[in-house]
Coordinates of C-alpha atoms in Angstrom, one line a residue:
M24 CA -5.9 -18.7 -7.6
A25 CA -4.1 -20.2 -4.9
V26 CA -7.2 -22.2 -5.2
A27 CA -5.4 -25.2 -6.4
R28 CA -3.2 -26.1 -3.7
M29 CA -4.6 -29.5 -3.0
N30 CA -3.1 -31.9 -0.5
M31 CA -2.2 -35.0 -2.4
N32 CA -1.3 -37.1 0.6
C33 CA -4.9 -37.1 1.7
S34 CA -6.3 -37.2 -1.7
I35 CA -6.3 -37.0 -5.4
Q36 CA -3.1 -35.0 -5.2
S37 CA -0.8 -37.6 -3.8
S38 CA 1.9 -37.2 -6.3
L39 CA 2.7 -33.8 -4.9
S40 CA 3.8 -34.7 -1.4
C41 CA 4.6 -31.1 -0.5
I42 CA 1.4 -29.5 -1.7
L43 CA -0.5 -27.4 0.8
K44 CA -3.8 -28.1 2.3
P45 CA -4.7 -24.7 3.7
S46 CA -7.2 -24.2 6.5
Y47 CA -7.1 -20.7 7.6
F48 CA -8.7 -20.9 11.0
F49 CA -5.7 -20.4 13.1
N50 CA -5.2 -19.5 16.7
F51 CA -4.0 -15.9 17.0
K52 CA -3.9 -13.2 19.6
T53 CA -4.9 -9.7 18.6
T54 CA -3.0 -7.5 20.9
Q55 CA -4.0 -4.2 19.7
F56 CA -5.4 -2.4 16.6
K57 CA -2.8 -0.1 15.2
N58 CA -3.8 2.6 12.7
R59 CA -6.7 1.7 10.5
L60 CA -5.1 2.6 7.3
Y61 CA -6.9 4.2 4.4
F62 CA -5.3 4.2 1.0
P63 CA -6.5 6.2 -2.0
Q64 CA -9.1 4.3 -3.9
N65 CA -7.9 4.3 -7.5
H66 CA -9.4 3.2 -10.8
L67 CA -13.0 2.5 -10.0
I68 CA -15.6 1.9 -12.6
S69 CA -15.2 2.3 -16.3
S70 CA -18.0 2.1 -18.9
K71 CA -19.2 -1.4 -19.7
R72 CA -18.1 -2.8 -23.0
S73 CA -19.8 -5.3 -25.2
L74 CA -19.1 -8.9 -24.5
L75 CA -17.0 -10.7 -27.1
C76 CA -16.6 -14.4 -27.7
T77 CA -13.2 -15.7 -26.8
C78 CA -14.0 -19.4 -26.8
S79 CA -14.0 -22.2 -29.3
G80 CA -17.2 -23.8 -30.4
N81 CA -20.3 -22.8 -32.3
F82 CA -21.2 -19.6 -30.6
Q83 CA -21.1 -16.7 -33.1
A84 CA -18.5 -14.0 -32.4
G85 CA -20.0 -10.7 -31.5
E86 CA -23.2 -12.1 -30.1
K87 CA -24.2 -10.6 -26.8
A88 CA -25.1 -13.2 -24.3
E89 CA -24.4 -14.0 -20.7
P90 CA -21.4 -16.4 -20.8
F91 CA -21.0 -19.6 -19.0
V92 CA -17.8 -19.1 -17.0
I93 CA -16.3 -22.2 -15.5
T94 CA -13.1 -22.3 -13.5
T95 CA -10.7 -25.0 -12.3
P96 CA -8.6 -24.2 -9.3
L97 CA -5.4 -22.3 -10.0
Y98 CA -2.7 -24.9 -9.4
Y99 CA 0.1 -24.3 -6.9
V100 CA 3.4 -24.5 -8.7
N101 CA 5.7 -25.7 -5.9
A102 CA 5.8 -29.1 -7.8
P103 CA 4.8 -30.4 -11.2
P104 CA 1.2 -31.4 -12.1
H105 CA -0.3 -34.4 -10.4
M106 CA -3.4 -36.5 -11.0
G107 CA -5.5 -34.4 -8.7
S108 CA -5.1 -31.4 -10.9
A109 CA -5.6 -33.5 -14.0
Y110 CA -8.9 -34.9 -12.7
S111 CA -10.3 -31.4 -11.8
T112 CA -9.3 -30.1 -15.2
I113 CA -10.7 -33.0 -17.2
A114 CA -14.0 -32.7 -15.4
A115 CA -14.1 -28.9 -16.0
D116 CA -13.3 -29.4 -19.7
A117 CA -16.0 -32.0 -20.2
I118 CA -18.6 -29.6 -18.6
A119 CA -17.3 -26.7 -20.8
R120 CA -17.6 -28.8 -23.9
F121 CA -21.1 -29.9 -23.1
Q122 CA -22.1 -26.3 -22.5
R123 CA -20.6 -25.3 -25.9
L124 CA -22.7 -28.0 -27.5
L125 CA -25.7 -26.2 -26.0
G126 CA -24.6 -23.1 -28.0
K127 CA -23.5 -21.2 -25.0
R128 CA -20.6 -18.7 -25.0
V129 CA -18.2 -20.6 -22.7
I130 CA -15.1 -19.3 -20.9
L131 CA -13.1 -22.0 -19.3
I132 CA -10.5 -20.6 -17.0
T133 CA -7.5 -22.4 -15.5
G134 CA -4.0 -21.3 -14.5
T135 CA -1.3 -21.4 -11.8
D136 CA -0.9 -19.9 -8.4
E137 CA 2.7 -18.7 -8.2
H138 CA 3.3 -16.7 -5.0
G139 CA 4.2 -17.7 -1.4
E140 CA 6.9 -19.0 0.8
K141 CA 6.7 -22.6 -0.5
I142 CA 7.3 -21.4 -4.0
A143 CA 10.5 -19.6 -3.0
T144 CA 11.6 -22.6 -1.0
A145 CA 11.0 -25.0 -3.8
A146 CA 12.9 -22.8 -6.2
S147 CA 15.8 -22.4 -3.9
A148 CA 16.0 -26.2 -3.4
C149 CA 16.4 -26.5 -7.2
G150 CA 19.0 -23.7 -7.4
S151 CA 16.5 -21.6 -9.3
S152 CA 14.9 -18.2 -8.9
P153 CA 11.2 -18.1 -8.0
R154 CA 10.3 -16.6 -11.3
A155 CA 12.2 -19.2 -13.3
H156 CA 10.8 -22.0 -11.2
C157 CA 7.2 -20.7 -11.9
D158 CA 7.9 -20.4 -15.6
V159 CA 8.9 -24.1 -15.8
I160 CA 6.1 -25.5 -13.7
S161 CA 3.4 -23.3 -15.3
Q162 CA 4.6 -24.5 -18.7
A163 CA 4.4 -28.1 -17.5
Y164 CA 0.7 -27.5 -16.8
K165 CA 0.1 -26.1 -20.2
M166 CA 1.8 -29.1 -21.8
L167 CA -0.2 -31.6 -19.8
W168 CA -3.5 -29.8 -20.7
K169 CA -2.5 -30.1 -24.4
D170 CA -1.9 -33.8 -24.0
L171 CA -5.2 -34.2 -22.3
D172 CA -7.1 -32.3 -24.9
I173 CA -8.2 -29.6 -22.5
A174 CA -9.9 -26.8 -24.5
Y175 CA -9.3 -23.9 -22.1
D176 CA -10.1 -20.3 -23.1
K177 CA -8.0 -18.4 -20.4
F178 CA -4.8 -19.4 -18.6
I179 CA -4.0 -17.0 -15.8
R180 CA -0.7 -16.8 -13.9
T181 CA -0.8 -14.9 -10.6
T182 CA 2.6 -13.4 -11.5
D183 CA 1.0 -11.7 -14.6
P184 CA 1.2 -7.9 -14.3
K185 CA -2.5 -7.6 -15.1
H186 CA -3.4 -9.9 -12.2
E187 CA -1.2 -7.9 -9.8
A188 CA -3.0 -4.7 -10.8
I189 CA -6.4 -6.3 -10.2
V190 CA -5.3 -7.5 -6.7
E191 CA -4.2 -4.0 -5.8
E192 CA -7.4 -2.4 -6.9
F193 CA -9.5 -5.0 -5.1
Y194 CA -7.5 -4.5 -2.0
F195 CA -8.3 -0.7 -2.1
R196 CA -12.0 -1.5 -2.5
V197 CA -12.0 -3.7 0.6
L198 CA -10.0 -1.2 2.5
A199 CA -12.4 1.5 1.6
K200 CA -15.2 -0.7 3.1
D201 CA -13.3 -0.6 6.4
D202 CA -12.8 -4.3 6.2
I203 CA -9.0 -4.3 6.5
Y204 CA -7.1 -3.5 9.6
R205 CA -3.7 -4.0 11.0
A206 CA -2.9 -6.0 14.2
D207 CA -0.4 -8.2 15.9
Y208 CA -1.0 -11.9 16.0
E209 CA 0.9 -15.0 17.1
G210 CA 0.3 -18.7 16.7
L211 CA 1.7 -22.0 15.6
Y212 CA 2.7 -21.9 12.0
C213 CA 3.1 -24.9 9.6
V214 CA 5.9 -24.0 7.2
N215 CA 4.8 -26.6 4.7
C216 CA 1.1 -25.5 4.7
E217 CA 2.1 -21.8 4.9
E218 CA -0.6 -21.2 7.4
Y219 CA -1.3 -20.7 11.1
K220 CA -3.0 -23.7 12.8
D221 CA -5.6 -23.9 15.5
E222 CA -4.1 -25.9 18.4
K223 CA -7.2 -28.0 18.5
E224 CA -6.5 -29.4 15.0
L225 CA -2.8 -30.4 15.8
L226 CA -1.5 -33.8 16.7
E227 CA 0.8 -34.6 19.6
N228 CA 3.8 -32.2 20.0
N229 CA 1.9 -29.6 17.9
C230 CA 2.5 -31.6 14.7
C231 CA 0.6 -30.7 11.6
P232 CA -1.9 -33.5 10.8
T233 CA -1.1 -33.2 7.1
H234 CA 2.7 -33.0 7.1
L235 CA 3.4 -34.7 10.5
K236 CA 6.0 -32.0 11.4
P237 CA 5.9 -29.8 14.4
C238 CA 4.5 -26.3 13.9
V239 CA 6.7 -23.4 14.9
P240 CA 5.7 -20.4 17.0
R241 CA 5.5 -17.2 15.0
K242 CA 4.4 -13.6 15.8
E243 CA 3.8 -11.0 13.2
D244 CA 2.3 -7.6 12.6
N245 CA -0.1 -8.1 9.7
Y246 CA -3.2 -6.9 7.9
F247 CA -6.5 -8.7 8.6
F248 CA -9.7 -9.1 6.6
A249 CA -12.8 -8.7 8.8
L250 CA -14.4 -12.0 7.9
S251 CA -16.4 -12.2 11.1
K252 CA -18.4 -9.1 9.8
Y253 CA -19.9 -11.3 7.1
Q254 CA -21.1 -14.3 9.2
K255 CA -24.8 -13.3 9.1
P256 CA -24.8 -12.4 5.3
L257 CA -23.1 -15.7 4.5
E258 CA -25.7 -17.6 6.6
E259 CA -28.5 -15.9 4.7
I260 CA -26.9 -16.6 1.3
L261 CA -26.6 -20.3 2.0
E262 CA -30.1 -20.5 3.4
Q263 CA -31.7 -18.7 0.4
N264 CA -29.5 -20.3 -2.2
P265 CA -29.1 -24.0 -1.3
D266 CA -27.5 -24.8 -4.7
F267 CA -24.7 -22.3 -4.1
V268 CA -22.5 -25.2 -2.7
Q269 CA -22.7 -28.6 -4.3
P270 CA -23.0 -31.5 -3.7
S271 CA -25.5 -31.0 -0.9
Y272 CA -23.4 -32.7 1.7
R273 CA -20.6 -30.1 1.0
L274 CA -23.2 -27.4 1.8
N275 CA -23.7 -29.0 5.2
E276 CA -20.0 -28.8 5.8
V277 CA -19.9 -25.1 5.0
Q278 CA -22.9 -24.3 7.1
G279 CA -21.2 -26.1 10.0
W280 CA -18.1 -24.0 9.7
I281 CA -20.0 -20.8 9.6
K282 CA -22.2 -21.8 12.5
N283 CA -19.1 -22.4 14.6
G284 CA -18.2 -18.8 14.2
L285 CA -16.0 -17.0 11.7
R286 CA -12.7 -15.4 12.6
D287 CA -10.9 -12.6 10.9
F288 CA -7.9 -13.9 8.9
S289 CA -4.5 -12.5 8.0
I290 CA -4.2 -11.3 4.4
S291 CA -0.5 -10.3 4.5
R292 CA 2.9 -11.7 5.4
A293 CA 5.8 -9.8 6.8
A294 CA 8.4 -12.6 6.3
V295 CA 7.5 -13.6 2.8
E296 CA 9.2 -11.7 0.0
W297 CA 7.9 -13.7 -3.0
G298 CA 4.4 -12.1 -3.3
I299 CA 2.5 -9.0 -4.4
P300 CA 3.5 -6.1 -2.1
V301 CA 0.7 -4.7 0.1
P302 CA -0.2 -1.3 -1.4
N303 CA 1.6 1.5 0.4
D304 CA 3.4 -1.0 2.6
N305 CA 6.2 -2.7 0.7
K306 CA 7.5 -4.4 3.8
Q307 CA 4.6 -6.9 3.6
T308 CA 3.2 -9.1 0.8
I309 CA -0.3 -10.1 0.1
Y310 CA -1.1 -13.6 1.5
V311 CA -1.4 -16.1 -1.3
W312 CA -5.1 -16.9 -0.9
F313 CA -6.3 -13.3 -0.9
D314 CA -4.1 -12.9 -4.0
A315 CA -4.9 -16.1 -5.9
L316 CA -8.7 -16.2 -5.6
L317 CA -8.7 -13.0 -7.7
G318 CA -7.3 -14.9 -10.6
Y319 CA -10.8 -16.0 -11.5
I320 CA -11.6 -12.3 -12.2
S321 CA -8.2 -11.1 -13.6
A322 CA -8.3 -14.0 -16.1
L323 CA -11.3 -12.4 -17.8
L324 CA -9.3 -9.4 -19.0
E325 CA -8.6 -9.3 -22.7
D326 CA -5.0 -8.8 -23.6
K327 CA -5.2 -5.3 -24.9
E328 CA -8.0 -3.8 -22.9
Q329 CA -7.7 -1.4 -20.0
I330 CA -6.6 -3.2 -16.9
S331 CA -9.3 -2.4 -14.3
L332 CA -11.5 -4.5 -12.1
Q333 CA -14.6 -3.2 -13.8
S334 CA -13.3 -4.2 -17.3
A335 CA -12.6 -7.7 -16.0
V336 CA -16.0 -8.0 -14.4
S337 CA -17.7 -6.8 -17.5
S338 CA -16.0 -9.6 -19.5
G339 CA -17.9 -12.4 -17.8
W340 CA -18.2 -12.2 -14.0
P341 CA -19.8 -13.7 -12.0
A342 CA -18.5 -17.3 -12.7
S343 CA -21.2 -19.8 -13.4
L344 CA -19.2 -22.6 -11.7
H345 CA -16.1 -22.9 -9.5
L346 CA -14.9 -26.5 -9.8
I347 CA -12.6 -27.4 -6.9
G348 CA -11.3 -30.2 -4.7
K349 CA -13.1 -30.6 -1.4
D350 CA -10.0 -29.6 0.6
I351 CA -10.2 -26.0 -0.6
L352 CA -13.9 -25.7 -0.2
R353 CA -13.6 -23.4 2.9
F354 CA -11.8 -20.7 0.9
H355 CA -14.2 -20.8 -2.0
A356 CA -17.5 -21.0 -0.1
V357 CA -16.6 -18.8 2.9
Y358 CA -13.6 -16.6 2.4
W359 CA -14.2 -15.8 -1.3
P360 CA -17.9 -14.8 -1.0
A361 CA -17.1 -12.5 1.9
M362 CA -14.3 -10.9 0.0
L363 CA -16.5 -10.3 -3.0
M364 CA -19.3 -8.8 -0.8
S365 CA -16.8 -6.5 0.7
A366 CA -15.7 -5.3 -2.7
G367 CA -19.3 -4.9 -3.9
L368 CA -19.0 -7.7 -6.5
S369 CA -21.4 -10.5 -7.4
L370 CA -20.9 -13.9 -6.0
P371 CA -20.3 -17.0 -8.2
K372 CA -23.4 -19.0 -9.0
M373 CA -22.1 -22.3 -7.8
V374 CA -19.1 -23.9 -6.0
F375 CA -18.8 -27.6 -6.6
G376 CA -16.3 -29.6 -4.4
H377 CA -15.3 -32.9 -5.9
G378 CA -13.7 -35.8 -4.1
F379 CA -10.3 -37.3 -3.9
L380 CA -8.6 -40.2 -5.7
T381 CA -7.0 -43.3 -4.1
K382 CA -5.0 -46.0 -5.8
D383 CA -5.8 -49.6 -5.3
G384 CA -7.9 -48.6 -2.3
M385 CA -5.1 -46.8 -0.5
K386 CA -4.2 -43.2 0.0
M387 CA -1.5 -42.1 -2.5
G388 CA 2.0 -41.0 -1.4
K389 CA 5.5 -41.0 -2.8
S390 CA 6.7 -42.8 0.3
L391 CA 4.4 -45.7 -0.6
G392 CA 5.4 -45.6 -4.2
N393 CA 1.8 -45.6 -5.4
T394 CA 1.3 -42.2 -6.9
I395 CA -0.4 -41.7 -10.3
E396 CA 1.6 -39.6 -12.7
P397 CA -0.8 -38.0 -15.2
N398 CA 1.9 -37.6 -17.9
E399 CA 2.8 -41.3 -17.7
L400 CA -0.8 -42.3 -17.8
V401 CA -1.8 -40.2 -20.8
H402 CA 1.3 -41.2 -22.8
K403 CA 0.7 -44.9 -22.0
F404 CA -3.0 -45.1 -22.7
G405 CA -4.0 -41.9 -24.5
A406 CA -6.1 -38.9 -23.5
D407 CA -9.5 -40.4 -24.3
A408 CA -8.9 -43.5 -22.2
V409 CA -7.7 -41.4 -19.2
R410 CA -10.6 -38.9 -19.6
Y411 CA -13.2 -41.6 -19.9
F412 CA -12.1 -43.7 -17.0
F413 CA -11.9 -41.0 -14.4
L414 CA -15.2 -39.4 -15.5
R415 CA -17.1 -42.7 -15.9
E416 CA -15.7 -44.6 -12.9
V417 CA -15.6 -41.8 -10.3
E418 CA -19.0 -40.5 -9.2
F419 CA -18.5 -36.8 -9.5
G420 CA -18.4 -35.3 -6.1
S421 CA -17.4 -38.5 -4.3
D422 CA -14.0 -40.1 -3.7
G423 CA -12.8 -42.6 -6.3
D424 CA -10.2 -45.3 -6.8
Y425 CA -7.8 -46.1 -9.6
S426 CA -6.3 -49.5 -10.3
E427 CA -4.5 -50.2 -13.6
E428 CA -6.3 -53.5 -14.0
R429 CA -9.7 -51.9 -13.6
F430 CA -8.7 -49.1 -15.9
V431 CA -7.7 -51.4 -18.7
N432 CA -10.8 -53.6 -18.3
I433 CA -13.2 -50.7 -18.3
V434 CA -11.6 -48.9 -21.3
N435 CA -11.3 -52.0 -23.4
A436 CA -14.9 -53.1 -22.6
H437 CA -16.5 -49.7 -23.1
L438 CA -14.5 -47.9 -25.8
A439 CA -12.8 -50.7 -27.7
N440 CA -15.6 -53.3 -27.6
T441 CA -19.0 -51.7 -27.0
I442 CA -18.4 -48.5 -29.1
G443 CA -15.3 -49.1 -31.3
N444 CA -16.1 -52.7 -32.4
L445 CA -19.8 -51.9 -33.1
L446 CA -18.8 -49.1 -35.5
N447 CA -16.1 -51.2 -37.2
R448 CA -18.2 -54.3 -37.9
T449 CA -21.1 -52.2 -39.0
L450 CA -19.0 -50.3 -41.5
G451 CA -17.4 -53.5 -42.6
L452 CA -20.8 -55.0 -43.5
L453 CA -21.8 -51.7 -45.2
K454 CA -18.6 -51.8 -47.3
K455 CA -19.1 -55.5 -48.3
N456 CA -22.8 -55.3 -49.1
C457 CA -23.6 -51.6 -49.9
Q458 CA -20.3 -50.1 -51.2
S459 CA -20.1 -48.1 -48.0
T460 CA -23.2 -46.1 -49.0
L461 CA -26.4 -45.6 -47.0
V462 CA -29.4 -46.9 -48.8
V463 CA -32.0 -44.6 -47.2
D464 CA -32.3 -41.8 -44.6
S465 CA -32.0 -42.9 -41.0
T466 CA -35.5 -41.6 -40.3
I467 CA -37.0 -44.0 -42.9
A468 CA -34.8 -46.9 -41.8
A469 CA -36.0 -46.6 -38.2
E470 CA -39.8 -46.6 -39.1
G471 CA -41.7 -49.0 -36.9
K472 CA -38.6 -49.8 -34.7
D473 CA -38.5 -49.3 -31.0
F474 CA -34.7 -48.9 -31.2
K475 CA -35.1 -45.2 -32.2
D476 CA -37.2 -44.5 -29.1
T477 CA -34.6 -46.2 -26.9
V478 CA -31.8 -44.1 -28.3
E479 CA -33.8 -40.8 -28.0
E480 CA -34.6 -41.7 -24.3
L481 CA -31.0 -42.4 -23.5
V482 CA -29.6 -39.3 -25.1
E483 CA -32.1 -37.2 -23.2
K484 CA -31.0 -39.0 -20.1
A485 CA -27.4 -38.1 -20.9
R486 CA -28.3 -34.5 -21.4
I487 CA -30.0 -34.2 -18.1
N488 CA -27.0 -35.8 -16.3
Y489 CA -24.5 -33.5 -18.0
E490 CA -26.6 -30.5 -16.9
N491 CA -26.7 -31.9 -13.3
L492 CA -22.9 -32.5 -13.3
S493 CA -23.6 -36.2 -13.0
L494 CA -20.8 -37.0 -15.4
S495 CA -20.5 -40.7 -14.6
S496 CA -24.2 -41.2 -15.2
A497 CA -24.0 -39.2 -18.5
C498 CA -21.2 -41.6 -19.7
E499 CA -23.4 -44.5 -18.6
A500 CA -26.4 -43.3 -20.6
V501 CA -24.2 -42.9 -23.8
L502 CA -22.7 -46.3 -23.3
E503 CA -26.2 -47.8 -23.0
I504 CA -26.8 -46.6 -26.6
G505 CA -23.8 -48.6 -27.7
N506 CA -25.1 -51.6 -25.7
A507 CA -28.5 -51.2 -27.4
G508 CA -26.8 -51.1 -30.8
N509 CA -24.9 -54.3 -30.2
L510 CA -28.1 -56.0 -29.0
Y511 CA -29.9 -54.8 -32.1
M512 CA -27.1 -56.1 -34.3
D513 CA -27.1 -59.5 -32.6
K514 CA -30.9 -59.8 -32.8
H515 CA -31.3 -58.8 -36.5
Q516 CA -28.1 -60.5 -37.7
P517 CA -27.8 -58.4 -40.9
W518 CA -24.9 -60.6 -42.2
S519 CA -27.4 -63.5 -42.5
L520 CA -30.1 -61.3 -44.1
F521 CA -27.7 -60.2 -46.8
K522 CA -27.0 -63.8 -47.8
Q523 CA -30.8 -64.3 -48.3
G524 CA -31.0 -61.4 -50.8
G525 CA -34.2 -59.7 -51.9
A526 CA -36.3 -58.1 -49.2
A527 CA -34.2 -59.6 -46.5
S528 CA -31.1 -57.9 -47.9
E529 CA -33.0 -54.6 -48.1
A530 CA -34.0 -54.9 -44.5
A531 CA -30.3 -55.6 -43.5
A532 CA -29.2 -52.5 -45.3
K533 CA -31.7 -50.5 -43.3
D534 CA -30.5 -52.1 -40.1
L535 CA -27.0 -50.9 -40.8
V536 CA -28.3 -47.3 -41.3
V537 CA -30.1 -47.6 -38.0
I538 CA -27.0 -48.7 -36.1
L539 CA -24.8 -46.0 -37.8
E540 CA -27.3 -43.3 -36.9
A541 CA -26.9 -44.4 -33.2
M542 CA -23.1 -44.2 -33.7
R543 CA -23.5 -40.6 -35.0
I544 CA -25.5 -39.7 -31.9
I545 CA -22.9 -41.4 -29.6
A546 CA -20.2 -39.3 -31.3
I547 CA -21.9 -36.1 -30.3
A548 CA -23.1 -37.2 -26.9
L549 CA -19.7 -38.6 -25.8
S550 CA -17.6 -35.8 -27.3
P551 CA -17.4 -33.8 -24.0
V552 CA -15.7 -36.8 -22.4
A553 CA -13.7 -38.4 -25.3
P554 CA -13.3 -35.7 -27.9
S555 CA -10.6 -37.4 -30.0
L556 CA -12.4 -40.7 -30.2
C557 CA -15.6 -39.0 -31.2
R558 CA -13.8 -36.9 -33.8
Q559 CA -12.6 -40.2 -35.4
I560 CA -16.1 -41.7 -35.2
Y561 CA -17.5 -38.7 -37.0
A562 CA -14.9 -38.9 -39.7
Q563 CA -15.7 -42.6 -40.2
L564 CA -19.3 -41.6 -40.8
G565 CA -18.2 -39.4 -43.7
Y566 CA -18.2 -36.0 -42.0
S567 CA -15.4 -33.4 -42.2
E568 CA -13.3 -31.9 -39.4
D569 CA -15.3 -28.6 -39.8
Q570 CA -18.6 -30.4 -39.4
F571 CA -17.4 -32.0 -36.2
D572 CA -16.1 -28.7 -34.8
N573 CA -19.5 -27.2 -35.4
I574 CA -21.8 -29.9 -34.0
N575 CA -24.3 -29.0 -31.3
W576 CA -26.5 -30.9 -29.0
S577 CA -29.6 -30.5 -31.0
E578 CA -28.0 -32.7 -33.6
T579 CA -28.4 -35.7 -31.3
K580 CA -32.0 -35.8 -32.6
W581 CA -32.6 -38.8 -34.7
G582 CA -32.4 -38.3 -38.4
G583 CA -29.0 -36.9 -39.2
L584 CA -27.8 -39.6 -41.7
K585 CA -29.2 -39.3 -45.2
G586 CA -29.5 -41.8 -48.0
G587 CA -26.6 -41.7 -50.4
Q588 CA -24.1 -40.6 -47.8
V589 CA -20.8 -42.4 -48.2
M590 CA -19.0 -43.7 -45.2
A591 CA -15.3 -43.9 -44.8
Q592 CA -13.4 -47.2 -45.1
P593 CA -13.7 -49.2 -41.9
K594 CA -10.7 -48.5 -39.6
P595 CA -10.6 -49.2 -35.8
V596 CA -11.1 -46.0 -33.9
F597 CA -9.9 -47.3 -30.6
A598 CA -7.4 -50.1 -30.2
R599 CA -7.6 -52.5 -27.3
I600 CA -5.1 -51.9 -24.6
E601 CA -2.6 -54.7 -24.2
Q602 CA -1.7 -55.4 -20.6
I603 CA 1.9 -56.5 -20.2
K604 CA 2.5 -58.4 -16.9
E605 CA 5.8 -58.9 -15.2
N606 CA 7.2 -62.3 -14.3
E607 CA 8.6 -63.3 -10.9
N608 CA 12.0 -61.8 -11.8
G609 CA 10.4 -58.4 -12.6
A610 CA 10.9 -58.8 -16.4
E611 CA 8.1 -58.3 -18.8
A612 CA 6.3 -61.5 -19.6
A613 CA 4.4 -62.0 -22.9
P614 CA 0.8 -61.0 -22.6
Q615 CA -1.6 -63.9 -22.3
K616 CA -3.6 -62.6 -25.2
V617 CA -1.9 -60.7 -27.9
V618 CA -3.8 -57.8 -29.2
K619 CA -2.8 -54.7 -31.1
K620 CA -0.9 -52.5 -28.8
K621 CA -2.4 -49.1 -28.1
E622 CA -0.9 -46.4 -30.3
K623 CA -0.1 -43.0 -28.9
K624 CA -3.2 -40.9 -29.0
Q625 CA -3.8 -38.7 -31.9
K626 CA -3.3 -35.1 -30.6
V627 CA -6.2 -32.7 -31.2
Q628 CA -6.3 -29.0 -30.6
G629 CA -6.3 -28.4 -26.9
V630 CA -7.2 -25.3 -25.1
I631 CA -7.5 -25.3 -18.6
E632 CA -7.1 -24.8 -10.1
A633 CA -6.7 -22.2 -7.8

């Protein structure tokens, strides 16, 4: 899935200064059509098999149900992972976790795009072979996903033999539809982007606007996909299915591209050796985008099943959601649907193009020294803090900004104070006055209290926002439950009521049950965003690991805590982050306020751009 080759200089992906930003509308001259080549169409349809659950969560293995398939881009491995890829994948993981809470059979697909000229060049610069280079960088993605608690179900590499077989079969299908032809073309080629450019988009001296280097003239004899043939069908699809591209302003972009006229695009390269050979023409290789997009389908194949396009499709296609950066929207919303129509396959249900990240209000770039390294961030602050900040503070779909000061302030205020401190002080009071044991069911404790209604309204608001992919608003709704809990605590002051004894003490004990029930609901509702933190909250409430692993959204209904349930001993679930500032000499100065330094995050089981 060459789908993940995002341009960090203009975006979220700054830390990869060489990453491509493809835009395949290039200026070429078709001199003549050579032979329209027809290759034998091999392995077509095999019988459908029953769908099996491959994901984690509370879906019962063996159940037949339409899966919820969500994909990140397949990330381009010319350089290590960057914050752009991390952001896409964190968001995809949160959406997948929420869908699992709804009881759906979820398949979260991620992986790496490993073919193309830039890969070979990057490998050569490191004194490595392309294969060895891909192995190292692909493994780096897997390690980062583990550190970020990404619960992926499928990790596809476009160098996997099963993927190459799917690409070949797909090529034959499109060829049989008379949608592939051979022709000469020439144009201005950006080596860094690995693509031909339209002269209208270039800067002075034919410089690429992304890499600021002159494009070079190239002329090749290649194979083309008849994209122009699908202009009318694409227009109709977007008109009839306005939710196909989201957010809505991205749909407007796509409709504008199509309205301006679609051009056929080259799907092979004669000068690139590191790629999948064109069937029956080993002098050319498949162009990375035509290759990589198919990773969304090849990833669905089970390890030991027959390798065929139909087997892959039967395992979960079409995708419910392609989650991508806005810079690769054209390929997912124009090229990919046309390719699928040509091959007679269903289209994905939605393509969502999210925005880019900046740092301290500026575009990121290594030359500016202001990139965000995801490995450093997660090791410094922990996975929950990183996940929460970027999902809470960046409106999903729009661009967003990162600054360390804002990061620390938000995480401390929301996770350490509003949520963590509320739980800790409530459990402390329960231990001191009730031997850490709940006196009544939470349903009884909440009788006659508006607080229960407030929590139920907020958790329903969170559910709606999750379903609408409004991740920031979902986080805000859950945080409001914590705010309401703190207001309730301050208003009722159970510590004072306990001192009075008698009926006042009984009322205070019920107040603690009410607040802890809200914390139980928070632990479920925030688990898609901060899974490790919520796991710890659940453990503090006296639940086991297995019980947390099998929670579902229906359990956000008020009434889960029962009288007699014993809570764990109070223990902070999220330590405040201590900011260490440098003095004028660049040395670390003592923090103005000394707080417990954040420990390394507790690792939880992790499981995944194109």
